[in-house]
């Protein structure tokens, strides 16, 4: 079985954190395999590690804002 991930450890990603666009670094990749495969990433923001599903992360701020504009607060 081959599992391909969208991001790698060390990649910088953007995500929605409490309604704000935030940037973090991938520290761990969590792969769960059962009937369906699930890929999650642990992202470091400041001193915290947050877990996000692959479809909640974006390579640029612009792509995040385009996809989640209605969920983000104005900066």
Short mmCIF file of C-alpha atoms in Angstrom, two decimals:
data_model
loop_
_atom_site.label_atom_id
_atom_site.label_comp_id
_atom_site.label_asym_id
_atom_site.label_seq_id
_atom_site.Cartn_x
_atom_site.Cartn_y
_atom_site.Cartn_z
CA UNK A 1 0.00 0.00 0.00
CA UNK A 2 1.27 3.45 -0.87
CA UNK A 3 0.03 6.47 1.05
CA UNK A 4 0.71 9.88 -0.46
CA UNK A 5 0.45 13.00 1.65
CA UNK A 6 -0.13 16.53 0.45
CA UNK A 7 2.44 17.99 2.87
CA UNK A 8 5.72 16.85 4.42
CA UNK A 9 7.31 17.35 7.84
CA UNK A 10 8.82 20.85 7.90
CA UNK A 11 6.37 22.34 5.36
CA UNK A 12 4.82 25.68 6.23
CA UNK A 13 1.00 25.67 6.01
CA UNK A 14 -1.90 28.04 6.62
CA UNK A 15 -5.09 27.21 8.51
CA UNK A 16 -8.12 28.66 10.26
CA UNK A 17 -7.39 29.03 13.98
CA UNK A 18 -10.28 30.45 15.98
CA UNK A 19 -11.50 32.39 12.96
CA UNK A 20 -8.11 33.84 12.03
CA UNK A 21 -5.66 32.90 9.28
CA UNK A 22 -2.58 31.42 10.97
CA UNK A 23 0.68 29.94 9.72
CA UNK A 24 2.42 26.93 11.22
CA UNK A 25 4.95 24.21 10.49
CA UNK A 26 4.16 20.51 10.03
CA UNK A 27 5.86 18.55 12.84
CA UNK A 28 4.18 15.14 12.59
CA UNK A 29 2.01 13.26 10.10
CA UNK A 30 -0.60 10.89 11.54
CA UNK A 31 -1.86 8.16 9.21
CA UNK A 32 -4.69 5.87 10.29
CA UNK A 33 -5.54 2.92 8.10
CA UNK A 34 -8.71 0.90 8.45
CA UNK A 35 -11.58 0.58 6.01
CA UNK A 36 -10.64 4.12 4.97
CA UNK A 37 -7.30 5.89 5.29
CA UNK A 38 -7.20 9.13 7.26
CA UNK A 39 -4.35 11.65 7.18
CA UNK A 40 -3.90 14.29 9.87
CA UNK A 41 -1.06 16.67 10.58
CA UNK A 42 0.26 18.05 13.83
CA UNK A 43 1.13 21.68 13.22
CA UNK A 44 3.29 23.80 15.50
CA UNK A 45 2.06 27.32 16.15
CA UNK A 46 4.11 29.07 18.78
CA UNK A 47 4.62 26.58 21.60
CA UNK A 48 1.54 24.50 20.74
CA UNK A 49 0.87 21.49 18.54
CA UNK A 50 -2.53 21.48 16.85
CA UNK A 51 -4.02 18.61 14.84
CA UNK A 52 -5.63 19.32 11.46
CA UNK A 53 -7.07 17.12 8.73
CA UNK A 54 -5.37 17.40 5.37
CA UNK A 55 -8.30 19.25 3.76
CA UNK A 56 -8.12 22.00 6.42
CA UNK A 57 -4.57 23.06 5.51
CA UNK A 58 -3.45 25.32 2.67
CA UNK A 59 -0.05 26.08 1.16
CA UNK A 60 -0.63 29.86 1.07
CA UNK A 61 -2.65 32.46 2.94
CA UNK A 62 -4.37 33.40 -0.32
CA UNK A 63 -5.68 29.86 -0.88
CA UNK A 64 -6.92 29.68 2.72
CA UNK A 65 -8.79 32.97 2.41
CA UNK A 66 -10.29 31.96 -0.96
CA UNK A 67 -11.65 28.66 0.43
CA UNK A 68 -12.66 29.76 3.94
CA UNK A 69 -13.43 33.46 3.53
CA UNK A 70 -16.85 33.19 5.20
CA UNK A 71 -15.29 31.61 8.33
CA UNK A 72 -12.42 34.09 8.83
CA UNK A 73 -12.58 37.30 10.84
CA UNK A 74 -11.22 40.52 9.39
CA UNK A 75 -7.59 41.21 10.35
#
